[in-house]
Tab-separated table of C-alpha atoms and ligand atoms in Angstrom:
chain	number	residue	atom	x	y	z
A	1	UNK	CA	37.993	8.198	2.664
A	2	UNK	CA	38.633	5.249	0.978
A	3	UNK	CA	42.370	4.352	2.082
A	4	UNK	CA	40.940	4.445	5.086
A	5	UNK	CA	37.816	2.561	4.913
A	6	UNK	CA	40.335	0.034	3.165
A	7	UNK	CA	42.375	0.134	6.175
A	8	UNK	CA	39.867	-0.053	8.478
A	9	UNK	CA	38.156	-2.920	7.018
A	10	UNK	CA	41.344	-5.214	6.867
A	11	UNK	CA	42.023	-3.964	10.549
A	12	UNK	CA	38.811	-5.227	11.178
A	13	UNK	CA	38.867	-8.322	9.269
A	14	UNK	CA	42.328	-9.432	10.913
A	15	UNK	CA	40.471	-8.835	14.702
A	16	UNK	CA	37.383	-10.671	13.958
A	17	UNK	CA	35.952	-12.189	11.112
A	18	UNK	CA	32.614	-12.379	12.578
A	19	UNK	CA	32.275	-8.754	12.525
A	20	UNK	CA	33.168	-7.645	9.119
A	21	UNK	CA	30.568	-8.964	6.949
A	22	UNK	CA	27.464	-8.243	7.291
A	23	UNK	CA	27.994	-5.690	10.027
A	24	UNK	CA	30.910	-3.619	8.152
A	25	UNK	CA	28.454	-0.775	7.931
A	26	UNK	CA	28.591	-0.775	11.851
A	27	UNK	CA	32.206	-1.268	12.559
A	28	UNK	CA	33.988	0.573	10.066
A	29	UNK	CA	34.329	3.885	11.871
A	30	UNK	CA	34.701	4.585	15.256
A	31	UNK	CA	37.287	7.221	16.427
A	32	UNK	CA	40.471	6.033	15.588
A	33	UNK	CA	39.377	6.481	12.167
A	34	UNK	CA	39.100	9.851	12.087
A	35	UNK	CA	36.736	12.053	10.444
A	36	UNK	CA	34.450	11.174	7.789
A	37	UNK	CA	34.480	14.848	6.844
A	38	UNK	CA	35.513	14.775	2.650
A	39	UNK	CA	33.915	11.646	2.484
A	40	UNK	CA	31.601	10.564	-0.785
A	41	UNK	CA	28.314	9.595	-0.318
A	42	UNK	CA	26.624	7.940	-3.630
A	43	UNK	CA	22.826	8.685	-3.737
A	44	UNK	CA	20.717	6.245	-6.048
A	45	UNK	CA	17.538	7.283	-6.781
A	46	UNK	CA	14.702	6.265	-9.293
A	47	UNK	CA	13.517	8.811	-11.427
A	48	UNK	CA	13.619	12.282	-12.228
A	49	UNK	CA	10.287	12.297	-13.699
A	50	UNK	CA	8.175	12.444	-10.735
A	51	UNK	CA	8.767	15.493	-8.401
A	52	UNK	CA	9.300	13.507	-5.228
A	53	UNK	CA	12.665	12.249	-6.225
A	54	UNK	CA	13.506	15.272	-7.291
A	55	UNK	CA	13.229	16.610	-3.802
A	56	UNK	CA	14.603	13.662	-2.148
A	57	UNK	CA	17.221	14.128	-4.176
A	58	UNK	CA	18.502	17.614	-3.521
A	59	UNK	CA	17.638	17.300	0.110
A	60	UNK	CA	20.011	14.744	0.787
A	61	UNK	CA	22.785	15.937	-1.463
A	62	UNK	CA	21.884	19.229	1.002
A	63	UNK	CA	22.045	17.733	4.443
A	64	UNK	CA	25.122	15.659	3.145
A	65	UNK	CA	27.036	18.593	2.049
A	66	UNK	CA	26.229	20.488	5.073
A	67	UNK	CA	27.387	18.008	6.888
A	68	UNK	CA	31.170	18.115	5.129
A	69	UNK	CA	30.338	15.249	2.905
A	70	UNK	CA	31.111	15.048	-0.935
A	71	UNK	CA	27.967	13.304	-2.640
A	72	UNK	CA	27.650	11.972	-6.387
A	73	UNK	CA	23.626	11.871	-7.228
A	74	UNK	CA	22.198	9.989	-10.036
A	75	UNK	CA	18.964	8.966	-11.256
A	76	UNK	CA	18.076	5.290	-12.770
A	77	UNK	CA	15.159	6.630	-14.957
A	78	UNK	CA	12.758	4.106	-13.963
A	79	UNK	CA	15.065	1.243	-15.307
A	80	UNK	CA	16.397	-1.466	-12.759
A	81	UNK	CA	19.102	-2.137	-15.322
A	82	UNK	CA	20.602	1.850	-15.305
A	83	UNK	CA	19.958	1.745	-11.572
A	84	UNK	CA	22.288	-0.957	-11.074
A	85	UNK	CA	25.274	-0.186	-13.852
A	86	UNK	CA	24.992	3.279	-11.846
A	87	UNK	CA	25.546	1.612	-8.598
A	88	UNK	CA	28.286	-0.060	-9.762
A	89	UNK	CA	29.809	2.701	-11.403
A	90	UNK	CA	30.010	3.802	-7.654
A	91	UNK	CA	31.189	1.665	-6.413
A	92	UNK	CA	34.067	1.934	-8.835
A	93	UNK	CA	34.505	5.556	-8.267
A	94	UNK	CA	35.320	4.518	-4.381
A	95	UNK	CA	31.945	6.385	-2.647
A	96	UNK	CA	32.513	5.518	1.266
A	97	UNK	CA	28.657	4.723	1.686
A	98	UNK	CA	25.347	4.143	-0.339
A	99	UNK	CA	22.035	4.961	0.281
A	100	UNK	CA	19.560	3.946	-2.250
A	101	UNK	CA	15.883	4.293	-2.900
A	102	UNK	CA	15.588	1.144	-5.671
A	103	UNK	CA	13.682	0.534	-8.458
A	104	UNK	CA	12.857	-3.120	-8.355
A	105	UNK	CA	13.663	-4.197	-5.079
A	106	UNK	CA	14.910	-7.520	-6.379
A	107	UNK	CA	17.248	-6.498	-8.842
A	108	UNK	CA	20.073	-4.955	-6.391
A	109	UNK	CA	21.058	-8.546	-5.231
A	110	UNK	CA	24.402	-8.693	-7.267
A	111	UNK	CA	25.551	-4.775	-7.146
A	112	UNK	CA	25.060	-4.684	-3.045
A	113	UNK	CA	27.136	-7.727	-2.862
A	114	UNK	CA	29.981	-5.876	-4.575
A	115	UNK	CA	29.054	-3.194	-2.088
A	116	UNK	CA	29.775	-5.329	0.884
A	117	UNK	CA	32.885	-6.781	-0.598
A	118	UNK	CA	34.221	-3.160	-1.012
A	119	UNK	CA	32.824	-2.811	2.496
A	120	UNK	CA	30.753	-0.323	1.547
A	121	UNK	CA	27.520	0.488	3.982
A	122	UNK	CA	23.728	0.976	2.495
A	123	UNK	CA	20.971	2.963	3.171
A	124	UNK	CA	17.722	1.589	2.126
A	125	UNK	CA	15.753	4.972	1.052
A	126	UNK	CA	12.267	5.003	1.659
A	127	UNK	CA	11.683	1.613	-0.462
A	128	UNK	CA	13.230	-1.356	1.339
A	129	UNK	CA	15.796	-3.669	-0.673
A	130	UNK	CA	14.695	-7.264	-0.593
A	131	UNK	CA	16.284	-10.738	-0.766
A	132	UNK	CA	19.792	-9.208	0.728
A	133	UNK	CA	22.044	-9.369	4.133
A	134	UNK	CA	23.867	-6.316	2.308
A	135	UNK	CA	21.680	-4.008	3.600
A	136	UNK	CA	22.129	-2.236	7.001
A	137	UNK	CA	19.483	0.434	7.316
A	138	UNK	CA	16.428	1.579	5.965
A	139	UNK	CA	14.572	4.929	6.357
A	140	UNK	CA	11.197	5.609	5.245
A	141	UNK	CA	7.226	6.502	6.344
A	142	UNK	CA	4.985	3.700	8.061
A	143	UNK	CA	3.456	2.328	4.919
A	144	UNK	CA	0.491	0.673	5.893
A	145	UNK	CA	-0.739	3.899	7.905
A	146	UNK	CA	0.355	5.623	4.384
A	147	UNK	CA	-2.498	3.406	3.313
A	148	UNK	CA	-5.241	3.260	6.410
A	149	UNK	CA	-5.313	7.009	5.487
A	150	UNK	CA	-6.404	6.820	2.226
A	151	UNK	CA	-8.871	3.864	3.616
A	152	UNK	CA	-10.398	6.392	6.067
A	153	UNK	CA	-10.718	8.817	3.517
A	154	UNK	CA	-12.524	7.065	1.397
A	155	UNK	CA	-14.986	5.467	4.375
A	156	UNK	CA	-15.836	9.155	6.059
A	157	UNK	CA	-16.569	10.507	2.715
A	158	UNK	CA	-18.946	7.918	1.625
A	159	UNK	CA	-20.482	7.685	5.540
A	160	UNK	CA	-19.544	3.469	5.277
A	161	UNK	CA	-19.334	3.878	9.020
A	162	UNK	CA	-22.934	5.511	9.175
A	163	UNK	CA	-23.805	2.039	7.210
A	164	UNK	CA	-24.465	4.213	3.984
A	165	UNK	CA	-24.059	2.375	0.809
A	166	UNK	CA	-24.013	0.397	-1.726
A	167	UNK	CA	-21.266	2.597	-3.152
A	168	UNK	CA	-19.479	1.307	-6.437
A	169	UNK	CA	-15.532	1.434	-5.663
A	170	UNK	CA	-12.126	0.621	-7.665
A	171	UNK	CA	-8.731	-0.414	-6.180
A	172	UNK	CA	-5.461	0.789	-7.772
A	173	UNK	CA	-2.269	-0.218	-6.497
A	174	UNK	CA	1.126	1.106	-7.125
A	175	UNK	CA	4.602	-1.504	-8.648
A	176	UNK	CA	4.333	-4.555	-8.046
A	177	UNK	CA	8.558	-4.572	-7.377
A	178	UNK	CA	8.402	-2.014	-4.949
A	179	UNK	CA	7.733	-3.336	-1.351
A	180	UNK	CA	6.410	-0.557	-0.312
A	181	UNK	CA	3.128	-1.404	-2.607
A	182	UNK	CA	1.825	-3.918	-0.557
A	183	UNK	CA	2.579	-2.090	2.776
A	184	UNK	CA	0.355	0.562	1.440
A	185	UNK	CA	-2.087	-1.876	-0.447
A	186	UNK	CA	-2.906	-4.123	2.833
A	187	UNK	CA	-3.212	-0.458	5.235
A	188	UNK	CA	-5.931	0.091	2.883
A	189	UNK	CA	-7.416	-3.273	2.538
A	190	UNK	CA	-7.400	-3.848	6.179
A	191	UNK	CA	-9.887	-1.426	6.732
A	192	UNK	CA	-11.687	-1.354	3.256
A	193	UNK	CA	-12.581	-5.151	3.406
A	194	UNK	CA	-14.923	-5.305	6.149
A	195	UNK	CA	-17.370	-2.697	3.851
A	196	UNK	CA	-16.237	-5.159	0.802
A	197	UNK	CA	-17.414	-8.572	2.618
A	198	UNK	CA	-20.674	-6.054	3.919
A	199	UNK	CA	-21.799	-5.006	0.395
A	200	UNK	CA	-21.914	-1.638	1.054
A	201	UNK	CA	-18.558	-1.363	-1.097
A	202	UNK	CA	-18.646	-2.934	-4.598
A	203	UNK	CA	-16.102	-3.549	-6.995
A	204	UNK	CA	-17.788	-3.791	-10.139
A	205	UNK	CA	-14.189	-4.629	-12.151
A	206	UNK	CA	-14.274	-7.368	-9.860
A	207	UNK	CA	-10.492	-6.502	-9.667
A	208	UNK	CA	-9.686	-6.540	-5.745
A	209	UNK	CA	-6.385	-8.759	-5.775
A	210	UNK	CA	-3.178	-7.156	-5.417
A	211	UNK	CA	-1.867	-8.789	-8.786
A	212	UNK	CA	-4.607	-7.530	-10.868
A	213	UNK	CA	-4.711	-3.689	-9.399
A	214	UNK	CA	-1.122	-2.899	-9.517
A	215	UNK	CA	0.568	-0.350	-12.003
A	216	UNK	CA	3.844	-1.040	-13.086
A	217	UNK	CA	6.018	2.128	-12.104
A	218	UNK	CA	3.364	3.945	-10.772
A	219	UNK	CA	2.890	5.286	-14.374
A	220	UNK	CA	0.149	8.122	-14.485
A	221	UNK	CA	-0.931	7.090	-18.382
A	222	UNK	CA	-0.930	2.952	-17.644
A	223	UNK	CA	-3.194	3.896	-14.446
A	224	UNK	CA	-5.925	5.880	-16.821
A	225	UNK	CA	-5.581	3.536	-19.325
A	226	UNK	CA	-6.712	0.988	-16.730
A	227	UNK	CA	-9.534	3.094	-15.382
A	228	UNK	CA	-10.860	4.094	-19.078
A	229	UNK	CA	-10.914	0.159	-19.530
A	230	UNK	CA	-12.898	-0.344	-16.330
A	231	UNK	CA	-15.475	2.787	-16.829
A	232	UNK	CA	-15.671	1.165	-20.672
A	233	UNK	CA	-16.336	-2.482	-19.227
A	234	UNK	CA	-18.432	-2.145	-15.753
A	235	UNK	CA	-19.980	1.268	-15.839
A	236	UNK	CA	-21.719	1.923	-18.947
A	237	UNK	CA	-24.956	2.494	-17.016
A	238	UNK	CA	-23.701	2.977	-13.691
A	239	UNK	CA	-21.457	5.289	-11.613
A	240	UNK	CA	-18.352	4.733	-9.778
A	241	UNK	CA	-18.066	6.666	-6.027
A	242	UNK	CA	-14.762	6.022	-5.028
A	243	UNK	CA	-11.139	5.146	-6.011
A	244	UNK	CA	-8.704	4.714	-3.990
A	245	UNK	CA	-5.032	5.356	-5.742
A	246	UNK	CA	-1.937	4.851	-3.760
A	247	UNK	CA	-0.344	7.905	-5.647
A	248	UNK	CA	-0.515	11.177	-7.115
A	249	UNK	CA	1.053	10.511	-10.479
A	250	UNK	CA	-1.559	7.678	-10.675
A	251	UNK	CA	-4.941	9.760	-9.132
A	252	UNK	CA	-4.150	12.049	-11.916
A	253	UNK	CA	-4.309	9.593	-13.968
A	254	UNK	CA	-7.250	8.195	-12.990
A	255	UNK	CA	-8.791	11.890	-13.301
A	256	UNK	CA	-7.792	12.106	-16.945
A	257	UNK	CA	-9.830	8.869	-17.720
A	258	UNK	CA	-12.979	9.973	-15.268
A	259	UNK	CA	-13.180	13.200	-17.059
A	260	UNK	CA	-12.842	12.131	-20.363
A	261	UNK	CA	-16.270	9.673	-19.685
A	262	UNK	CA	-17.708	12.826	-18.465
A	263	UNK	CA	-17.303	12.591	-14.618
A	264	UNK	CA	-16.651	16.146	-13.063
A	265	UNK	CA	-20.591	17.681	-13.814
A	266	UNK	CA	-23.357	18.516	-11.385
A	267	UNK	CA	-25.160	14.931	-12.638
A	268	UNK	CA	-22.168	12.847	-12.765
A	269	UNK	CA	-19.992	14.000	-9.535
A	270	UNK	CA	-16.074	12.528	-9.594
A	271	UNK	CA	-15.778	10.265	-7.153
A	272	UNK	CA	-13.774	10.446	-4.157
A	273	UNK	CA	-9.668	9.616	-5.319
A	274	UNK	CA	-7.497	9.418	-2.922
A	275	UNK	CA	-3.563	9.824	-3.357
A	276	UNK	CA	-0.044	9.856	-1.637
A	277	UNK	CA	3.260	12.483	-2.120
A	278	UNK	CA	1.510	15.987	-2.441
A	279	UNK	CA	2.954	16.680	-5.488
A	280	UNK	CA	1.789	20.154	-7.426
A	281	UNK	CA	-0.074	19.044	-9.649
A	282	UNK	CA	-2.335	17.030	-7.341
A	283	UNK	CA	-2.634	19.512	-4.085
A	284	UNK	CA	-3.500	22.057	-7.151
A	285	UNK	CA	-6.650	19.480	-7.883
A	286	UNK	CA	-7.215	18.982	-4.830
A	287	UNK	CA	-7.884	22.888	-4.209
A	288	UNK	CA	-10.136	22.757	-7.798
A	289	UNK	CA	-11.922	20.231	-5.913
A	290	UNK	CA	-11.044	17.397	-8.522
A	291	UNK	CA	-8.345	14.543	-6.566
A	292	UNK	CA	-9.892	14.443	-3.037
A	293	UNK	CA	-7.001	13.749	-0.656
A	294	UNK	CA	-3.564	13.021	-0.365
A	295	UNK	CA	-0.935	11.794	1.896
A	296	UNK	CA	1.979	13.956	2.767
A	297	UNK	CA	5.465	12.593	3.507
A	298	UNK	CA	7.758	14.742	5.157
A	299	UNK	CA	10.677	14.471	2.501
A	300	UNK	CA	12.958	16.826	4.294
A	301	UNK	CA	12.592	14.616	7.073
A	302	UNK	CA	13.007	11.524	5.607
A	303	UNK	CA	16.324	12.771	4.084
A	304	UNK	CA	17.546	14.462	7.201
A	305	UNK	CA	17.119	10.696	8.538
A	306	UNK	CA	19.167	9.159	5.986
A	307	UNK	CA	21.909	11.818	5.799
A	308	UNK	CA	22.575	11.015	9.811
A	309	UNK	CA	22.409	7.681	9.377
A	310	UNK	CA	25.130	7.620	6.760
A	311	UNK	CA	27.000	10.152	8.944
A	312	UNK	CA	26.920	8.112	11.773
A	313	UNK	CA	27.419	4.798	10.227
A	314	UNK	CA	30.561	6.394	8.692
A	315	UNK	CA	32.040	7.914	12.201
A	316	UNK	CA	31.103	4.409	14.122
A	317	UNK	CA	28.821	5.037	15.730
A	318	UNK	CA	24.812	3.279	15.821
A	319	UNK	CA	22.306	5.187	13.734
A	320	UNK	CA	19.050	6.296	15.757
A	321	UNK	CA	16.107	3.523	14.525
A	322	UNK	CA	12.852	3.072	15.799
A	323	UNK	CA	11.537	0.114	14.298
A	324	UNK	CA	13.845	-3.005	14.410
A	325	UNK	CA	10.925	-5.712	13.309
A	326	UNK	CA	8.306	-4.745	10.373
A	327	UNK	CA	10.436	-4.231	7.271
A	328	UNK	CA	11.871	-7.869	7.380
A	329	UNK	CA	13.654	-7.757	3.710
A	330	UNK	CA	13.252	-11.870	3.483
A	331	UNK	CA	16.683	-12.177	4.735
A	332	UNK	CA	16.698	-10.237	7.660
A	333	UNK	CA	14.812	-7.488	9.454
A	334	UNK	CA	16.525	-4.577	8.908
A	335	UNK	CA	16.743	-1.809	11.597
A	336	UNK	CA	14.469	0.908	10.458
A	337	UNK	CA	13.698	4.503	11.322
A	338	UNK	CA	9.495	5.015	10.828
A	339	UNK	CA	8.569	8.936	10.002
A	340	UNK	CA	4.742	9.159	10.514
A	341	UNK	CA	2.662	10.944	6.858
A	342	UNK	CA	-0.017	13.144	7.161
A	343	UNK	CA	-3.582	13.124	5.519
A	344	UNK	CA	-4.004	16.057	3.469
A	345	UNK	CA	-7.117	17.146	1.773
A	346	UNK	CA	-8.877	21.096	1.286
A	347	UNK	CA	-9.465	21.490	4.779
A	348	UNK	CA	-5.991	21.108	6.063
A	349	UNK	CA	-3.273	21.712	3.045
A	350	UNK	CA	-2.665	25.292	4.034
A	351	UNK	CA	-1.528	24.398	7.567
A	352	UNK	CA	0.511	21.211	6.294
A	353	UNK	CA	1.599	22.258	2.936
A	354	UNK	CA	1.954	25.893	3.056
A	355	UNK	CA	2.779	26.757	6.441
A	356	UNK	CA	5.052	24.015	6.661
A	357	UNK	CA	6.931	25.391	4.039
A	358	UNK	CA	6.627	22.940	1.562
A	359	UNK	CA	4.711	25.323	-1.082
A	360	UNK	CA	4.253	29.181	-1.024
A	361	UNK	CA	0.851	30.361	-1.622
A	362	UNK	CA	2.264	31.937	-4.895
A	363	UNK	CA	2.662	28.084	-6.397
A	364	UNK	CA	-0.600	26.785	-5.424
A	365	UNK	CA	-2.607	29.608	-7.742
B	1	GAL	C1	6.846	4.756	-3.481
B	1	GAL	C2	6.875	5.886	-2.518
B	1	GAL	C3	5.691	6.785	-2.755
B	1	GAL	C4	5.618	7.206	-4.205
B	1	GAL	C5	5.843	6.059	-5.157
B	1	GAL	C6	6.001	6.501	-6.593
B	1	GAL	O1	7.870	3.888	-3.235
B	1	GAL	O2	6.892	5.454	-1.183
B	1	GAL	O3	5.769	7.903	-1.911
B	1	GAL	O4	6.561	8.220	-4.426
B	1	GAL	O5	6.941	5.284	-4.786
B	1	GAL	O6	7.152	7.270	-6.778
């Protein structure tokens, strides 16, 4: 509880000051401290408004409880400004540890420095913090396989490896301030570029660089107002075969604008759209044969993950990672656990998504 995170931290800071600061997540339980049963865990996460969060949301505040925490969940609406006067609110309100899945990455600088004073540990939640030491685990998916996925989607489809082609393709990529973006963007790229450089992929927006294909917040209607723009400027008399989205919220999207030019009939196919998160709406066009694939992350998982971390961090003890090197946050690497997604399209969602338990039959009609 807090007294005794208090008087564990000046115990800790008397004994040795290297210790406490950036390590205070570490070295503030441990068994003398008794249990962290009663203890409040503050959960930030980004929005309400796409169904992910929602689930990552009541997972955690699930394990947590289970586990004999207290938890206090709240949502920043898409705005890094909310997100961080709620983060400070908990701060205020005394939570014992933090885990957070931010909004822009950057923006947390200040607010996890007032963590660490208060000797408060964090959780990095699926989106990695930047530009902070305050930071002391992270738990997500491997990114860039999130993207090689949708990559190898898009290159068996169109038979690239078979050295079919020229096929007309567009790039979409999701924030630009969340760090995952990239990790999902360069997967892609990686294996995309070769066919790019080859000519049998061609970007007729002649959009290909991170900084022009990104969509701020991962908003469905900015995504479709990009692709109506595109489809309005490069492919008045031609077709596009392929887009690769690093989303759901944004495929459907980019769905919206390809129907509304007319794609989606026997002469003018939809091209293959790729996607990440399984969310309803999308494994439901993916069944009416409209989004092609998607990437499923286990979210159960992921918050299982975090919910022991914070459990052991809290009791002393050294979360399980797996991954101590790849999600450098500019400051320092920070230990991370990796859960491995899934490629999902018709063939397979039963056995992933339904089977797994994710959706009943029932909500996929
Ligand atoms: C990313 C996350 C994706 C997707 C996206 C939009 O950070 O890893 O799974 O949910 O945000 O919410």
């Amino acid at each position: 509880m807090h007294n005794r995170r208090a008087a564990l931290a000046a115990i800790a800071g008397a004994a040795s000051l290297a210790l406490t600061v950036s390590a205070c997540g570490q070295n503030m339980g441990g068994s003398s401290a008794g249990s962290s049963k009663g203890d409040t865990i503050g959960i930030a996460m980004p929005t309400q408004a796409s169904e992910r969060w929602l689930t990552d949301g009541k997972s955690v505040v699930k394990d947590l409880q289970a586990k004999g925490y207290k938890t206090k969940l709240v949502y920043g609406e898409d705005h890094p400004k909310t997100q961080v006067s709620q983060i400070e609110s908990l701060i205020k309100q005394g939570v014992d540890a933090l885990i957070i899945a931010a909004i822009d990455n950057k923006s947390l600088n200040g607010v996890l420095q007032q963590a660490a004073d208060a000797h408060i540990p964090v959780i990095s939640y699926d989106r990695l913090i930047l530009g902070t030491k305050n930071v002391d685990y992270y738990v997500s998916f491997d990114n860039e396989q999130v993207g090689r996925f949708q990559a190898l989607y898009i290159i068996d489809k169109l038979g690239l490896e078979n050295g079919k082609g020229p096929f007309n393709i567009e790039l979409f990529a999701g924030s630009g301030d969340d760090n995952n973006t990239k990790y999902f963007f360069d997967g892609a790229m990686h294996l995309l570029q070769p066919y790019l450089d080859s000519k049998q992929l061609v970007v007729r927006s002649g959009q290909t660089a991170l900084d022009q294909v990104t969509t701020l917040r991962w908003d469905g209607p900015t995504a479709q107002k990009r692709m109506s723009g595109i489809l309005d400027e490069s492919y008045r008399s031609k077709k596009v075969d392929a887009v690769l989205s690093p989303y759901d919220g944004i495929s459907i999207g980019i769905l919206t604008a390809l129907k509304s030019d007319g794609y989606g009939s026997d002469s003018k196919p939809l091209p293959v759209v790729t996607g990440q998160d399984a969310e309803l709406a999308s494994v439901k066009s993916i069944i009416a044969g409209e989004q092609s694939q998607t990437v499923y992350k286990d979210l159960r998982r992921l918050a299982t993950v975090a919910a022991d971390m914070a459990d052991d961090v809290l009791n002393g003890k050294t979360p399980t990672v797996n991954n101590r090197r790849a999600y450098n946050n500019g400051v320092k690497a920070v230990p991370a656990y990796l859960l491995q997604p899934t490629s999902v399209d018709k063939t397979n969602y039963e056995y992933v998504l339904v089977a797994g338990g994710d959706y009943t039959a029932a909500e996929l009609k």
